[in-house]
Amino acid sequence: MAELPLRDRAGNLLLAVRRVAESDLTRLAAAVPVPASVVVAVHAGAVLMMFDRRRQQWELPGGTREAGESSHRAAARELAEETGICEVVLTFAAVAEFALTRPARQELLAVYRTDLGAAPALSLSEEGLGFRWWSPGERVGADMSPLDAEIAARVLADVV
């Protein structure tokens, strides 16, 4: 695991990844926004990463919550939209805390995990250019979000 805080190429900082109860998200959101969710999809010890068309990097599937949508529902919807993976059990794993740039702000990210018994058939969306299974033992290349890789590694190792 990398030492936190961890900075990406845009200057964003991953400050912490910590275990909280999913029911605490509403309370936490009163102080710091929780506008998005990601999913650590695990198969055979590796994590599914998608190559984001806009940011040009490998990252976890996920995205912004829609109005009135829970973090859990956003995670399930984004996973389905971005990968084609539907109807899987998502377990709340952690909350990740960020200091972001452009514009400068603090945010929390709801992190979910799903363990896949078989490699799923994946389908690309307009947001993604490809998929890969990444093992936390592999080097984090310049084309991978170091923040997402660190979140995935911590969730997979259950070190949050």
Tab-separated table of C-alpha atoms in Angstrom, residues 2-157:
chain	number	residue	atom	x	y	z
A	2	ALA	CA	1.083	3.524	-0.707
A	3	GLU	CA	1.428	6.104	2.002
A	4	LEU	CA	-1.415	8.608	2.125
A	5	PRO	CA	-1.957	11.313	1.082
A	6	LEU	CA	-1.400	10.204	-2.511
A	7	ARG	CA	-1.417	12.675	-5.429
A	8	ASP	CA	-2.439	12.081	-9.046
A	9	ARG	CA	-1.192	13.904	-12.159
A	10	ALA	CA	-3.964	16.539	-11.853
A	11	GLY	CA	-2.963	17.367	-8.278
A	12	ASN	CA	-5.925	15.609	-6.628
A	13	LEU	CA	-5.153	14.009	-3.270
A	14	LEU	CA	-6.472	10.776	-1.801
A	15	LEU	CA	-6.393	11.629	1.901
A	16	ALA	CA	-7.882	8.514	3.491
A	17	VAL	CA	-9.771	5.300	2.851
A	18	ARG	CA	-11.728	4.269	5.896
A	19	ARG	CA	-14.386	1.856	6.966
A	20	VAL	CA	-17.677	3.362	8.080
A	21	ALA	CA	-21.187	1.959	8.133
A	22	GLU	CA	-23.114	2.581	4.941
A	23	SER	CA	-25.838	4.107	7.093
A	24	ASP	CA	-23.312	6.818	8.110
A	25	LEU	CA	-23.093	8.205	4.559
A	26	THR	CA	-26.022	10.564	5.100
A	27	ARG	CA	-24.477	11.963	8.275
A	28	LEU	CA	-21.069	12.328	6.615
A	29	ALA	CA	-22.630	14.018	3.580
A	30	ALA	CA	-23.963	16.772	5.838
A	31	ALA	CA	-20.347	17.904	6.344
A	32	VAL	CA	-18.598	16.774	3.139
A	33	PRO	CA	-20.376	15.940	-0.147
A	34	VAL	CA	-20.613	12.284	-1.283
A	35	PRO	CA	-21.458	12.885	-4.944
A	36	ALA	CA	-20.227	9.631	-6.482
A	37	SER	CA	-19.692	5.904	-6.061
A	38	VAL	CA	-17.199	3.393	-7.466
A	39	VAL	CA	-17.135	-0.393	-7.570
A	40	VAL	CA	-14.179	-2.664	-6.894
A	41	ALA	CA	-15.202	-5.675	-8.998
A	42	VAL	CA	-12.997	-8.631	-8.089
A	43	HIS	CA	-12.382	-11.855	-10.033
A	44	ALA	CA	-9.554	-14.319	-9.393
A	45	GLY	CA	-7.683	-11.823	-7.213
A	46	ALA	CA	-7.732	-9.058	-9.828
A	47	VAL	CA	-9.770	-5.860	-10.042
A	48	LEU	CA	-11.688	-4.678	-13.095
A	49	MET	CA	-10.457	-1.347	-14.448
A	50	MET	CA	-11.906	0.538	-17.392
A	51	PHE	CA	-10.085	2.997	-19.611
A	52	ASP	CA	-11.931	6.304	-19.338
A	53	ARG	CA	-12.249	8.088	-22.672
A	54	ARG	CA	-12.276	11.617	-21.214
A	55	ARG	CA	-9.538	11.262	-18.581
A	56	GLN	CA	-7.439	8.860	-20.700
A	57	GLN	CA	-6.613	6.554	-17.797
A	58	TRP	CA	-7.514	3.222	-16.249
A	59	GLU	CA	-9.890	3.636	-13.333
A	60	LEU	CA	-12.585	1.897	-11.342
A	61	PRO	CA	-16.100	1.789	-12.798
A	62	GLY	CA	-18.367	4.324	-11.175
A	63	GLY	CA	-19.599	7.846	-11.335
A	64	THR	CA	-21.840	10.615	-10.133
A	65	ARG	CA	-25.107	10.062	-8.307
A	66	GLU	CA	-28.246	11.282	-10.006
A	67	ALA	CA	-30.772	13.460	-8.148
A	68	GLY	CA	-32.459	11.472	-5.368
A	69	GLU	CA	-30.293	8.416	-5.997
A	70	SER	CA	-28.580	6.557	-3.160
A	71	SER	CA	-24.856	5.820	-3.291
A	72	HIS	CA	-25.645	2.093	-3.572
A	73	ARG	CA	-28.042	2.600	-6.469
A	74	ALA	CA	-25.531	4.883	-8.227
A	75	ALA	CA	-22.838	2.215	-7.885
A	76	ALA	CA	-25.104	-0.473	-9.364
A	77	ARG	CA	-26.294	1.784	-12.200
A	78	GLU	CA	-22.805	3.002	-13.108
A	79	LEU	CA	-21.399	-0.547	-13.037
A	80	ALA	CA	-24.164	-1.713	-15.386
A	81	GLU	CA	-23.838	1.286	-17.715
A	82	GLU	CA	-20.054	1.193	-17.946
A	83	THR	CA	-19.417	-2.562	-18.013
A	84	GLY	CA	-22.667	-4.416	-18.662
A	85	ILE	CA	-22.378	-6.155	-15.271
A	86	CYS	CA	-25.872	-6.315	-13.776
A	87	GLU	CA	-27.600	-7.930	-10.841
A	88	VAL	CA	-24.574	-8.552	-8.650
A	89	VAL	CA	-24.316	-8.173	-4.911
A	90	LEU	CA	-22.623	-4.914	-3.981
A	91	THR	CA	-21.210	-4.650	-0.482
A	92	PHE	CA	-20.339	-1.275	0.967
A	93	ALA	CA	-16.587	-1.368	1.570
A	94	ALA	CA	-15.352	2.091	2.541
A	95	VAL	CA	-15.447	5.800	2.083
A	96	ALA	CA	-12.542	7.520	0.354
A	97	GLU	CA	-11.707	11.115	1.231
A	98	PHE	CA	-10.295	13.479	-1.385
A	99	ALA	CA	-8.947	17.008	-1.715
A	100	LEU	CA	-9.727	17.751	-5.357
A	101	THR	CA	-8.654	20.460	-7.781
A	102	ARG	CA	-10.541	22.207	-10.587
A	103	PRO	CA	-12.431	23.491	-8.607
A	104	ALA	CA	-10.759	23.098	-5.225
A	105	ARG	CA	-13.025	21.105	-2.900
A	106	GLN	CA	-13.207	18.190	-0.491
A	107	GLU	CA	-15.351	15.182	-1.340
A	108	LEU	CA	-16.065	11.701	-0.117
A	109	LEU	CA	-16.521	8.749	-2.452
A	110	ALA	CA	-18.683	5.734	-1.601
A	111	VAL	CA	-16.752	2.538	-2.403
A	112	TYR	CA	-18.514	-0.775	-3.036
A	113	ARG	CA	-17.153	-4.255	-3.708
A	114	THR	CA	-18.490	-7.183	-5.665
A	115	ASP	CA	-16.853	-10.600	-5.899
A	116	LEU	CA	-17.475	-12.260	-9.251
A	117	GLY	CA	-17.381	-16.055	-9.376
A	118	ALA	CA	-16.770	-16.063	-13.135
A	119	ALA	CA	-15.287	-13.542	-15.519
A	120	PRO	CA	-18.263	-11.572	-16.845
A	121	ALA	CA	-19.025	-10.695	-20.426
A	122	LEU	CA	-18.144	-7.007	-20.577
A	123	SER	CA	-19.646	-4.391	-22.846
A	124	LEU	CA	-18.167	-0.970	-23.536
A	125	SER	CA	-20.126	2.213	-23.078
A	126	GLU	CA	-19.473	5.544	-24.735
A	127	GLU	CA	-17.383	6.480	-21.657
A	128	GLY	CA	-14.908	3.626	-21.897
A	129	LEU	CA	-12.338	2.492	-24.410
A	130	GLY	CA	-11.398	-0.853	-22.858
A	131	PHE	CA	-11.184	-3.125	-19.842
A	132	ARG	CA	-8.397	-4.862	-17.997
A	133	TRP	CA	-8.036	-7.020	-14.915
A	134	TRP	CA	-5.424	-5.422	-12.684
A	135	SER	CA	-3.712	-7.165	-9.812
A	136	PRO	CA	-2.573	-4.939	-6.931
A	137	GLY	CA	0.797	-6.704	-7.183
A	138	GLU	CA	1.313	-5.061	-10.583
A	139	ARG	CA	2.971	-1.700	-11.064
A	140	VAL	CA	0.664	1.299	-11.381
A	141	GLY	CA	1.528	2.713	-14.791
A	142	ALA	CA	1.372	6.337	-15.873
A	143	ASP	CA	-1.906	5.542	-17.656
A	144	MET	CA	-3.652	4.366	-14.457
A	145	SER	CA	-5.264	6.470	-11.774
A	146	PRO	CA	-2.999	5.972	-8.756
A	147	LEU	CA	-5.896	7.031	-6.510
A	148	ASP	CA	-8.269	4.371	-7.883
A	149	ALA	CA	-5.498	1.765	-7.802
A	150	GLU	CA	-4.835	2.542	-4.134
A	151	ILE	CA	-8.532	2.354	-3.259
A	152	ALA	CA	-8.795	-0.990	-5.072
A	153	ALA	CA	-5.677	-2.393	-3.387
A	154	ARG	CA	-6.914	-1.402	0.067
A	155	VAL	CA	-10.398	-2.816	-0.490
A	156	LEU	CA	-9.019	-6.056	-1.940
A	157	ALA	CA	-6.606	-6.470	0.983
